[in-house]
CSV table of C-alpha atoms in Angstrom, one decimal:
chain,number,residue,atom,x,y,z
A,246,MET,CA,142.1,-162.9,58.9
A,247,GLN,CA,143.1,-161.1,62.1
A,248,LEU,CA,146.3,-159.1,62.1
A,249,PHE,CA,148.6,-157.6,64.7
A,250,SER,CA,149.2,-154.0,63.5
A,251,ARG,CA,152.6,-152.5,64.1
A,252,HIS,CA,151.2,-149.1,63.1
A,253,TYR,CA,148.3,-148.2,65.4
A,254,LEU,CA,147.9,-144.8,63.9
A,255,LYS,CA,148.1,-143.8,60.2
A,256,GLN,CA,151.1,-142.4,58.5
A,257,GLY,CA,151.9,-138.8,59.3
A,258,LYS,CA,151.2,-139.1,63.1
A,259,LYS,CA,154.6,-140.3,64.3
A,260,GLU,CA,154.8,-137.8,67.1
A,261,GLN,CA,151.4,-138.9,68.4
A,262,ILE,CA,152.6,-142.5,68.3
A,263,LYS,CA,155.7,-141.7,70.3
A,264,MET,CA,153.7,-139.9,72.9
A,265,LEU,CA,151.2,-142.7,73.2
A,266,LYS,CA,153.9,-145.3,73.3
A,267,LYS,CA,155.7,-143.4,76.1
A,268,LEU,CA,152.5,-143.1,78.0
A,269,LYS,CA,151.7,-146.8,77.6
A,270,ARG,CA,155.1,-147.8,78.6
A,271,ASN,CA,154.9,-145.7,81.8
A,272,LEU,CA,151.5,-147.2,82.7
A,273,VAL,CA,152.8,-150.7,82.1
A,274,LEU,CA,155.9,-150.1,84.2
A,275,LEU,CA,153.8,-148.7,87.1
A,276,LEU,CA,151.6,-151.8,86.9
A,277,THR,CA,154.7,-154.1,86.8
A,278,ALA,CA,156.3,-152.3,89.7
A,279,ALA,CA,153.1,-152.8,91.7
A,280,LEU,CA,153.0,-156.5,90.9
A,281,LEU,CA,156.6,-156.9,91.8
A,282,VAL,CA,156.0,-155.3,95.2
A,283,VAL,CA,153.2,-157.7,95.8
A,284,SER,CA,155.3,-160.7,94.7
A,285,VAL,CA,158.2,-159.9,97.0
A,286,VAL,CA,156.1,-160.3,100.1
A,287,PRO,CA,155.8,-164.1,100.1
A,288,ALA,CA,159.5,-164.5,99.8
A,289,PHE,CA,159.9,-163.1,103.3
A,290,THR,CA,156.9,-164.6,105.0
A,291,ALA,CA,156.4,-168.1,103.6
A,292,SER,CA,159.1,-169.7,105.7
A,293,ALA,CA,157.1,-169.1,108.8
A,294,GLU,CA,154.3,-171.3,107.5
A,295,GLY,CA,156.2,-174.5,107.8
A,296,GLU,CA,159.5,-175.9,106.6
A,297,ALA,CA,158.8,-179.6,106.2
A,298,GLY,CA,159.8,-181.2,102.9
A,299,VAL,CA,161.7,-178.2,101.6
A,300,THR,CA,163.0,-178.6,98.0
A,301,VAL,CA,165.9,-176.5,97.0
A,302,THR,CA,167.2,-175.9,93.5
A,303,ASN,CA,170.4,-174.1,92.8
A,304,THR,CA,172.2,-173.1,89.5
A,305,LEU,CA,175.6,-173.5,91.3
A,306,THR,CA,177.2,-176.9,90.7
A,307,ASP,CA,179.1,-178.7,93.4
A,308,GLY,CA,182.7,-179.4,92.2
A,309,ALA,CA,182.6,-176.7,89.5
A,310,VAL,CA,185.8,-175.0,88.3
A,311,ILE,CA,185.3,-171.3,87.8
A,312,LYS,CA,187.8,-168.9,86.2
A,313,SER,CA,185.7,-165.8,86.4
A,314,ALA,CA,186.3,-163.6,89.5
A,315,LYS,CA,182.5,-163.2,89.7
A,316,LYS,CA,179.8,-165.8,89.5
A,317,THR,CA,176.1,-165.2,89.8
A,318,PHE,CA,173.9,-168.0,91.0
A,319,PHE,CA,170.1,-168.4,91.5
A,320,VAL,CA,168.3,-170.4,94.3
A,321,THR,CA,164.7,-171.4,94.7
A,322,ALA,CA,163.2,-173.1,97.8
A,323,ARG,CA,159.7,-174.4,98.2
A,324,ASP,CA,158.0,-176.3,101.0
A,325,GLU,CA,155.7,-179.3,100.3
A,326,ASN,CA,152.8,-177.0,99.6
A,327,GLY,CA,154.6,-175.0,97.0
A,328,ASN,CA,155.2,-172.0,99.3
A,329,THR,CA,158.4,-170.0,98.9
A,330,VAL,CA,160.9,-170.5,101.7
A,331,ASP,CA,163.4,-167.9,102.8
A,332,ILE,CA,166.9,-168.5,101.6
A,333,ALA,CA,170.3,-167.5,103.1
A,334,ALA,CA,173.8,-168.1,101.9
A,335,GLU,CA,177.4,-168.0,103.1
A,336,PHE,CA,180.6,-167.8,101.1
A,337,ASN,CA,183.6,-169.2,102.9
A,338,GLY,CA,181.8,-168.7,106.2
A,339,LYS,CA,180.8,-165.1,105.6
A,340,LYS,CA,177.2,-164.1,105.0
A,341,LEU,CA,176.3,-163.3,101.4
A,342,SER,CA,173.9,-160.5,100.7
A,343,PRO,CA,171.4,-161.3,97.9
A,344,ASN,CA,171.3,-159.4,94.7
A,345,TRP,CA,167.6,-159.6,94.6
A,346,LYS,CA,164.9,-161.6,96.4
A,347,ASP,CA,161.4,-162.2,95.2
A,348,SER,CA,158.7,-164.9,95.2
A,349,ALA,CA,160.4,-166.7,92.3
A,350,MET,CA,164.0,-167.0,93.5
A,351,THR,CA,166.9,-165.4,95.3
A,352,SER,CA,170.1,-164.5,93.5
A,353,PHE,CA,173.7,-164.1,94.8
A,354,THR,CA,177.0,-163.2,93.3
A,355,LEU,CA,180.3,-164.8,94.4
A,356,GLU,CA,183.4,-162.5,94.3
A,357,PHE,CA,186.5,-164.7,94.4
A,358,THR,CA,189.7,-163.4,95.9
A,359,GLU,CA,191.6,-166.6,96.7
A,360,GLU,CA,192.5,-169.3,94.3
A,361,GLY,CA,191.7,-172.9,95.1
A,362,GLU,CA,188.7,-174.4,96.8
A,363,ASN,CA,185.9,-172.2,98.1
A,364,THR,CA,182.8,-173.2,100.1
A,365,VAL,CA,179.3,-172.0,99.5
A,366,ALA,CA,176.5,-172.9,102.0
A,367,VAL,CA,172.8,-172.4,101.1
A,368,THR,CA,170.2,-172.6,103.8
A,369,ALA,CA,166.4,-172.8,103.3
A,370,GLY,CA,164.3,-173.6,106.3
A,371,ASP,CA,166.1,-176.4,108.2
A,372,LYS,CA,167.9,-177.6,105.2
A,373,THR,CA,171.5,-176.6,104.4
A,374,LEU,CA,173.3,-177.6,101.2
A,375,THR,CA,177.1,-177.2,100.8
A,376,TYR,CA,178.9,-176.6,97.6
A,377,THR,CA,182.7,-176.7,96.9
A,378,VAL,CA,183.9,-174.6,93.9
A,379,THR,CA,187.4,-174.2,92.7
A,380,TYR,CA,188.5,-170.8,91.6
A,381,GLN,CA,191.3,-170.6,88.9
A,382,LYS,CA,192.3,-167.0,88.6
A,383,ALA,CA,192.5,-165.5,85.0
A,384,ALA,CA,194.0,-162.3,83.8
A,385,PRO,CA,191.7,-159.4,83.0
A,386,GLY,CA,190.3,-159.9,79.4
A,387,GLU,CA,191.6,-163.5,79.2
A,388,LEU,CA,189.5,-166.0,77.3
A,389,ILE,CA,188.0,-168.3,80.0
A,390,GLY,CA,185.6,-170.3,77.9
A,391,TYR,CA,182.6,-170.3,75.6
A,392,ALA,CA,178.9,-169.8,76.2
A,393,THR,CA,176.1,-170.8,73.9
A,394,TRP,CA,174.0,-167.8,72.8
A,395,THR,CA,170.8,-167.5,70.8
A,396,VAL,CA,168.5,-164.6,69.9
A,397,GLU,CA,165.0,-165.9,69.3
A,398,ALA,CA,161.7,-164.7,68.1
A,399,LEU,CA,159.8,-168.0,68.1
A,400,THR,CA,156.7,-166.4,69.6
A,401,ILE,CA,156.0,-164.5,66.4
A,402,GLY,CA,157.0,-167.3,64.0
A,403,TYR,CA,160.2,-165.5,63.0
A,404,GLY,CA,162.6,-168.2,64.2
A,405,TYR,CA,166.2,-167.2,65.1
A,406,ILE,CA,167.6,-163.7,64.7
A,407,ILE,CA,170.9,-165.3,65.7
A,408,GLU,CA,171.1,-169.1,65.6
A,409,PRO,CA,172.9,-171.1,68.3
A,410,VAL,CA,176.5,-170.0,68.4
A,411,LEU,CA,179.5,-170.6,70.7
A,412,PHE,CA,180.6,-167.1,71.8
A,413,PRO,CA,183.7,-166.2,73.9
A,414,VAL,CA,183.6,-165.5,77.6
A,415,TYR,CA,186.2,-163.1,78.8
A,416,GLU,CA,187.3,-162.5,82.3
A,417,GLY,CA,185.9,-159.3,83.8
A,418,GLU,CA,183.0,-159.1,81.3
A,419,ASN,CA,179.4,-159.3,82.3
A,420,ALA,CA,176.6,-160.7,80.2
A,421,ALA,CA,175.5,-157.2,79.0
A,422,GLN,CA,178.9,-156.5,77.6
A,423,ALA,CA,179.1,-159.9,76.0
A,424,PHE,CA,175.6,-159.3,74.4
A,425,ASP,CA,176.7,-156.0,73.1
A,426,ARG,CA,179.7,-157.7,71.3
A,427,LEU,CA,177.4,-160.4,69.9
A,428,LEU,CA,175.0,-158.0,68.4
A,429,THR,CA,177.6,-155.5,67.1
A,430,GLU,CA,179.8,-158.2,65.5
A,431,ASN,CA,176.9,-159.6,63.6
A,432,GLY,CA,175.6,-156.3,62.2
A,433,PHE,CA,172.7,-155.5,64.7
A,434,SER,CA,171.9,-152.4,66.5
A,435,TYR,CA,169.9,-152.0,69.7
A,436,ASN,CA,168.4,-149.6,72.2
A,437,CYS,CA,168.5,-150.0,75.9
A,438,THR,CA,168.1,-148.2,79.2
A,439,GLY,CA,171.0,-148.2,81.6
A,440,THR,CA,174.4,-149.1,80.4
A,441,THR,CA,176.3,-152.4,79.9
A,442,GLU,CA,178.0,-151.7,83.2
A,443,SER,CA,174.8,-151.1,85.3
A,444,GLY,CA,171.0,-151.4,84.9
A,445,PHE,CA,171.1,-152.7,81.4
A,446,TYR,CA,167.6,-153.3,79.9
A,447,LEU,CA,167.2,-154.2,76.3
A,448,SER,CA,164.3,-152.4,74.7
A,449,SER,CA,164.7,-153.2,71.0
A,450,ILE,CA,167.0,-154.9,68.5
A,451,GLY,CA,167.3,-153.6,64.9
A,452,ARG,CA,169.2,-153.8,61.7
A,453,GLY,CA,172.7,-152.2,61.8
A,454,GLY,CA,172.4,-148.4,62.0
A,455,ALA,CA,168.7,-148.4,62.7
A,456,LEU,CA,169.1,-147.9,66.5
A,457,LYS,CA,171.5,-146.0,68.7
A,458,LYS,CA,173.8,-148.6,70.0
A,459,GLY,CA,175.6,-151.7,68.5
A,460,SER,CA,176.6,-151.8,64.8
A,461,SER,CA,176.4,-148.4,63.0
A,462,GLU,CA,176.3,-150.1,59.6
A,463,CYS,CA,174.5,-153.1,58.2
A,464,PHE,CA,176.4,-156.3,57.3
A,465,GLY,CA,176.3,-160.0,58.0
A,466,ALA,CA,173.3,-161.3,59.8
A,467,GLY,CA,171.9,-157.8,60.5
A,468,GLU,CA,171.6,-157.1,56.8
A,469,LYS,CA,168.7,-159.5,56.5
A,470,PHE,CA,166.8,-158.4,59.6
A,471,ALA,CA,163.3,-157.2,58.7
A,472,VAL,CA,160.3,-158.2,60.8
A,473,PRO,CA,156.8,-158.0,59.3
A,474,GLU,CA,154.8,-154.7,59.5
A,475,GLU,CA,151.7,-156.7,60.3
A,476,LEU,CA,151.8,-160.0,62.2
A,477,ASP,CA,149.5,-162.6,60.7
A,478,GLU,CA,147.7,-164.6,63.4
A,479,ASN,CA,148.8,-167.8,61.6
A,480,ASP,CA,152.4,-166.9,62.2
A,481,ILE,CA,151.9,-167.3,65.9
A,482,PRO,CA,152.3,-170.8,67.4
A,483,ALA,CA,148.8,-172.2,67.9
A,484,ALA,CA,149.3,-172.8,71.7
A,485,LEU,CA,150.2,-169.2,72.2
A,486,ALA,CA,147.5,-167.8,69.9
A,487,GLU,CA,144.9,-169.4,72.1
A,488,GLN,CA,146.1,-167.3,75.0
A,489,ILE,CA,145.9,-163.9,73.4
A,490,SER,CA,142.7,-162.0,73.8
A,491,ASP,CA,143.8,-158.6,72.4
A,492,LEU,CA,144.5,-159.2,68.7
A,493,ASP,CA,145.0,-155.6,67.4
A,494,THR,CA,147.1,-153.6,69.7
A,495,GLY,CA,150.6,-152.0,69.8
A,496,TRP,CA,152.9,-150.3,67.4
A,497,GLY,CA,156.6,-150.4,66.6
A,498,GLU,CA,159.5,-148.3,65.5
A,499,GLY,CA,159.8,-149.7,62.0
A,500,GLU,CA,160.1,-152.9,60.1
A,501,TYR,CA,163.9,-153.1,60.8
A,502,THR,CA,163.4,-153.2,64.6
A,503,LEU,CA,161.7,-155.5,67.1
A,504,GLY,CA,161.2,-154.4,70.7
A,505,GLU,CA,159.0,-153.7,73.6
A,506,PHE,CA,155.3,-153.0,73.0
A,507,ASP,CA,155.4,-154.2,69.4
A,508,TYR,CA,152.2,-156.0,68.5
A,509,THR,CA,150.9,-156.2,72.2
A,510,PHE,CA,151.4,-154.2,75.4
A,511,MET,CA,153.2,-157.1,77.1
A,512,SER,CA,155.8,-157.7,74.5
A,513,GLY,CA,159.6,-157.2,74.9
A,514,TRP,CA,162.9,-158.9,75.3
A,515,MET,CA,163.8,-161.4,78.1
A,516,TYR,CA,166.7,-163.7,78.7
A,517,THR,CA,167.1,-167.1,80.3
A,518,LEU,CA,170.4,-168.4,81.7
A,519,ASN,CA,170.8,-172.1,81.9
A,520,ASN,CA,167.1,-172.6,81.6
A,521,ILE,CA,166.0,-170.2,84.3
A,522,LEU,CA,164.6,-166.7,84.1
A,523,PRO,CA,167.0,-164.6,86.2
A,524,ASN,CA,165.7,-162.0,88.6
A,525,VAL,CA,168.6,-159.7,87.8
A,526,GLY,CA,169.5,-157.9,84.6
A,527,PHE,CA,172.2,-158.7,82.1
A,528,ALA,CA,174.7,-156.4,83.7
A,529,ASP,CA,174.4,-158.3,87.0
A,530,SER,CA,175.0,-161.7,85.4
A,531,PHE,CA,178.5,-163.1,85.0
A,532,LEU,CA,179.0,-166.1,82.6
A,533,SER,CA,181.2,-169.2,82.8
A,534,ASP,CA,182.3,-171.7,80.3
A,535,GLY,CA,179.4,-173.9,79.1
A,536,ASP,CA,176.6,-171.4,80.1
A,537,VAL,CA,173.6,-171.1,77.8
A,538,VAL,CA,172.0,-167.7,77.2
A,539,ARG,CA,168.8,-167.5,75.3
A,540,VAL,CA,167.6,-163.9,74.5
A,541,GLN,CA,163.9,-164.4,73.7
A,542,TYR,CA,161.1,-162.2,72.5
A,543,THR,CA,158.0,-162.4,74.6
A,544,LEU,CA,154.9,-161.5,72.7
A,545,TYR,CA,152.2,-161.8,75.4
A,546,GLY,CA,152.3,-162.6,79.1
A,547,TYR,CA,155.6,-161.1,80.3
A,548,GLY,CA,157.4,-164.4,79.5
A,549,MET,CA,154.6,-166.8,80.1
A,550,ASP,CA,154.6,-167.5,76.4
A,551,ILE,CA,158.2,-168.7,76.5
A,552,GLY,CA,157.4,-171.0,79.5
A,553,PHE,CA,158.3,-168.7,82.4
A,554,SER,CA,156.7,-166.2,84.7
A,555,MET,CA,158.2,-163.0,86.1
A,556,TRP,CA,156.5,-163.8,89.4
A,557,GLY,CA,157.3,-167.5,89.7
A,558,GLY,CA,154.9,-170.3,88.8
A,559,ASP,CA,154.3,-171.8,85.4
A,560,GLY,CA,154.0,-170.3,81.9
A,561,TYR,CA,151.0,-170.8,79.6
A,562,TYR,CA,152.3,-174.2,78.6
A,563,LYS,CA,155.2,-176.5,79.3
A,564,THR,CA,158.4,-175.8,77.4
A,565,ALA,CA,161.4,-178.1,77.0
A,566,ASN,CA,164.9,-177.4,78.4
A,567,LYS,CA,166.8,-177.0,75.1
A,568,ASP,CA,170.1,-176.0,76.5
A,569,ALA,CA,172.0,-179.2,75.6
A,570,LEU,CA,170.5,-179.3,72.1
A,571,LEU,CA,171.3,-175.7,71.4
A,572,THR,CA,174.9,-176.3,72.6
A,573,GLU,CA,175.2,-179.3,70.3
A,574,ILE,CA,173.9,-177.3,67.4
A,575,ALA,CA,176.3,-174.5,68.2
A,576,LYS,CA,179.2,-176.9,68.1
A,577,MET,CA,178.1,-178.1,64.7
A,578,ASN,CA,177.7,-174.6,63.4
A,579,ALA,CA,181.3,-173.8,64.6
A,580,MET,CA,182.8,-176.6,62.5
A,581,PRO,CA,184.6,-175.3,59.3
A,582,GLU,CA,183.7,-178.7,57.7
A,583,LEU,CA,179.9,-178.4,58.3
A,584,ASN,CA,179.1,-178.2,54.6
A,585,GLU,CA,181.1,-181.4,53.9
A,586,LEU,CA,179.6,-183.2,56.9
A,587,LEU,CA,176.1,-182.4,55.7
A,588,LYS,CA,176.8,-184.6,52.6
A,589,ASN,CA,176.3,-187.5,55.0
A,590,GLU,CA,172.6,-188.3,54.7
A,591,ARG,CA,172.1,-189.4,58.3
A,592,PHE,CA,173.8,-186.3,59.7
A,593,ALA,CA,172.0,-184.0,57.4
A,594,ALA,CA,168.6,-185.4,58.5
A,595,ALA,CA,169.7,-185.3,62.1
A,596,TYR,CA,170.8,-181.7,61.8
A,597,GLN,CA,167.6,-180.6,60.1
A,598,GLY,CA,165.6,-182.5,62.7
A,599,ALA,CA,167.5,-180.8,65.5
A,600,MET,CA,166.9,-177.4,64.1
A,601,ALA,CA,163.2,-178.1,63.6
A,602,ARG,CA,162.8,-179.0,67.3
A,603,ALA,CA,164.9,-176.1,68.4
A,604,LEU,CA,162.5,-173.8,66.4
A,605,GLU,CA,159.4,-175.4,67.9
A,606,LEU,CA,158.2,-173.2,70.7
A,607,THR,CA,156.3,-176.0,72.5
A,608,ALA,CA,158.5,-179.0,71.6
A,609,ALA,CA,158.2,-181.9,74.0
A,610,GLN,CA,161.2,-182.7,76.2
A,611,ASP,CA,161.4,-186.3,75.0
A,612,ASP,CA,161.6,-185.1,71.4
A,613,VAL,CA,164.3,-182.5,72.2
A,614,THR,CA,166.3,-185.1,74.0
A,615,ALA,CA,165.9,-187.7,71.2
A,616,VAL,CA,167.1,-185.3,68.4
A,617,ASN,CA,170.0,-184.2,70.5
A,618,LYS,CA,171.1,-187.8,70.9
A,619,GLU,CA,170.8,-188.5,67.2
A,620,LEU,CA,172.6,-185.3,66.3
A,621,ALA,CA,175.6,-186.3,68.5
A,622,ALA,CA,175.7,-189.9,67.2
A,623,SER,CA,175.3,-189.0,63.5
A,624,SER,CA,177.9,-186.2,63.7
A,625,ALA,CA,180.4,-188.8,65.0
A,626,GLU,CA,179.6,-191.0,62.0
A,627,ALA,CA,179.9,-188.1,59.5
A,628,ILE,CA,183.2,-187.1,61.0
A,629,LYS,CA,184.6,-190.6,60.8
A,630,GLU,CA,183.4,-190.9,57.2
A,631,LEU,CA,185.1,-187.6,56.3
A,632,GLU,CA,188.3,-188.7,58.0
A,633,ASP,CA,188.4,-191.9,56.1
A,634,LYS,CA,187.7,-190.1,52.9
A,635,ASN,CA,190.6,-187.6,53.4
A,636,GLN,CA,192.8,-190.1,55.3
A,637,THR,CA,193.5,-187.2,57.6
A,638,PRO,CA,191.4,-185.3,60.2
A,639,PRO,CA,189.2,-182.6,58.6
A,640,ASP,CA,191.0,-179.3,57.9
A,641,ASN,CA,191.5,-177.2,61.0
A,642,GLY,CA,192.0,-174.0,59.1
A,643,GLY,CA,189.9,-171.9,56.7
A,644,ASN,CA,187.8,-169.0,57.5
A,645,GLY,CA,185.1,-171.0,59.2
A,646,ASN,CA,182.5,-169.6,56.8
A,647,ASN,CA,179.6,-171.9,57.6
A,648,ASN,CA,176.9,-169.3,57.0
A,649,GLY,CA,174.2,-171.9,57.5
A,650,ASN,CA,173.1,-171.4,53.8
A,651,ASN,CA,172.6,-175.1,53.7
A,652,ASN,CA,170.2,-175.1,56.6
A,653,GLU,CA,167.0,-175.6,54.6
A,654,ASN,CA,165.2,-176.6,57.8
A,655,ASN,CA,164.8,-173.2,59.2
A,656,GLY,CA,161.0,-173.4,59.4
A,657,GLY,CA,160.1,-170.1,57.7
A,658,GLN,CA,163.5,-168.5,58.1
A,659,ASN,CA,164.5,-167.0,54.7
A,660,SER,CA,165.8,-163.6,53.6
A,661,GLY,CA,162.8,-162.9,51.4
A,662,GLY,CA,160.3,-163.3,54.3
A,663,GLY,CA,162.4,-161.1,56.6
A,664,SER,CA,163.8,-164.1,58.4
A,665,THR,CA,167.5,-164.4,59.3
A,666,ASN,CA,169.7,-167.5,59.1
A,667,SER,CA,172.7,-166.3,61.1
A,668,SER,CA,174.4,-169.4,62.5
A,669,GLY,CA,177.5,-169.0,60.5
A,670,ASN,CA,177.6,-165.2,60.7
A,671,SER,CA,177.3,-165.1,64.4
A,672,GLY,CA,179.2,-168.3,65.1
A,673,ASN,CA,182.3,-167.3,63.2
A,674,ALA,CA,182.4,-163.5,63.4
A,675,SER,CA,184.5,-163.7,66.5
A,676,GLY,CA,186.2,-166.2,68.7
A,677,ALA,CA,189.4,-168.2,69.2
A,678,ALA,CA,190.5,-171.8,69.7
A,679,LYS,CA,188.0,-173.9,71.7
A,680,ASN,CA,189.7,-176.8,73.4
A,681,ASP,CA,187.0,-177.7,75.9
A,682,LEU,CA,183.6,-177.4,74.3
A,683,PRO,CA,180.6,-178.3,76.5
A,684,LYS,CA,180.0,-182.1,76.3
A,685,THR,CA,176.6,-183.4,75.3
A,686,GLY,CA,175.3,-186.6,73.7
A,687,GLU,CA,176.8,-190.1,74.0
A,688,GLU,CA,180.4,-190.7,75.0
A,689,ASP,CA,181.5,-192.1,71.7
A,690,ALA,CA,179.9,-189.2,69.8
A,691,THR,CA,181.5,-186.7,72.2
A,692,ALA,CA,185.0,-188.3,71.8
A,693,ALA,CA,184.7,-188.0,68.0
A,694,VAL,CA,183.4,-184.4,68.1
A,695,THR,CA,186.2,-183.5,70.4
A,696,VAL,CA,188.7,-184.5,67.8
A,697,ILE,CA,187.4,-181.7,65.6
A,698,SER,CA,186.5,-179.3,68.4
A,699,LEU,CA,190.2,-179.3,69.6
A,700,ALA,CA,191.1,-177.6,66.3
A,701,VAL,CA,188.2,-175.3,65.7
A,702,PHE,CA,188.9,-171.6,65.7
A,703,PHE,CA,187.1,-168.6,64.3
A,704,ALA,CA,189.1,-166.4,61.9
A,705,ALA,CA,189.0,-162.8,63.1
A,706,ALA,CA,189.2,-161.6,59.5
A,707,PHE,CA,185.7,-163.0,58.9
A,708,ALA,CA,184.1,-160.1,60.6
A,709,ALA,CA,185.7,-157.8,57.9
A,710,GLU,CA,184.4,-160.1,55.1
A,711,LEU,CA,180.9,-159.6,56.4
A,712,LYS,CA,181.0,-155.9,56.0
A,713,ARG,CA,179.5,-155.5,52.5
A,714,GLY,CA,178.4,-151.8,52.9
A,715,ARG,CA,175.4,-150.1,54.4
A,716,CYS,CA,171.9,-151.3,53.7
A,717,GLY,CA,168.6,-149.5,53.7
A,718,LYS,CA,166.9,-148.5,57.0
């Protein structure tokens, strides 16, 4: 049996390990920088080759209502031959400077000053698309919505470190600052370069107190965090295992952490925002209500194993857009009555099926869409059944302690195996009333879910309940 060793050298040679790891990191960074330089060139030259049949994709939505003073959006443009076409943008008639431009995409950030309608024009080749967005000013620190977050290690068969959770979006906060809150409030620590204000790069995640930043003590979801010292080849999804040629490389900082260069020299943390791989870091992304952020561990291929490429193009295999499904699961996890709803056999089966697809690295898009539809429909049925039973809507109070202990479908996620089931811990550790959860599924299901969603809140005291003392490091 082939193993991925997290300890390249024997015990007693930690200093050599650190030196070799630093050297390896520097070499990889130099190689990556060189590749990035090469990849930028087409972004500036491809438009001259011909502009017929230009296809433009944009994460900005026409007619959107935005409460954050800053909004980052990402644009790609390709001609009929797949070549990158140069992109320009204007905001209320004034030229926008890009945050970053490469062969994959161009990113921009809107900075709103005037409330009401604003116009964004995106031009690629001879095609110009116009978007109207409405800015509703919010006070600094004001709750402006909820984003769906996950922290995933599907590539090593570990499942979710933090299951799908609705997490507050506050005015003036960037994605790095939100991520720091998410990890800290759930008992995780982390290491990074840069700061949450600028240049933030996540290097590793660990149990509370194991690393420099985040939670200094272990509680809640972080208490269960322990990745395997040696990664069995059978734990890796088959489609990914076929792509890996170097089966015995890398080292790590300990069983209570997971980070860059663990297991392979191309491993590390990446994030997707609304199913795209941004070309800017966390600190340069600003979230809005309904966004979906997936923090994912890439084992091999700099993201190609999670379906993306740092330099544009395709991953090793096709991966589904799970954003709608993850949002629906996060809504279910936020319900104080989840345990009661799971007594409905149809809903229990749908919930388990949804989690199983969410945990499947290479799940087909049709399968993901189907389980999402069934989850929405069955939840409406379960809610109606519970309402009829109680003759009143489900209780809107309680501490929201849906720790996900009933989620027997976690595909290898169990505390004994070092896996973490954290939907309840992360979903309820912080938050406030959610009156406009993202809408997915059929209309009748959405209407029923909204009845409950209008009253959902997360008790602030729950974070204190999670603190059960320090745990071993």
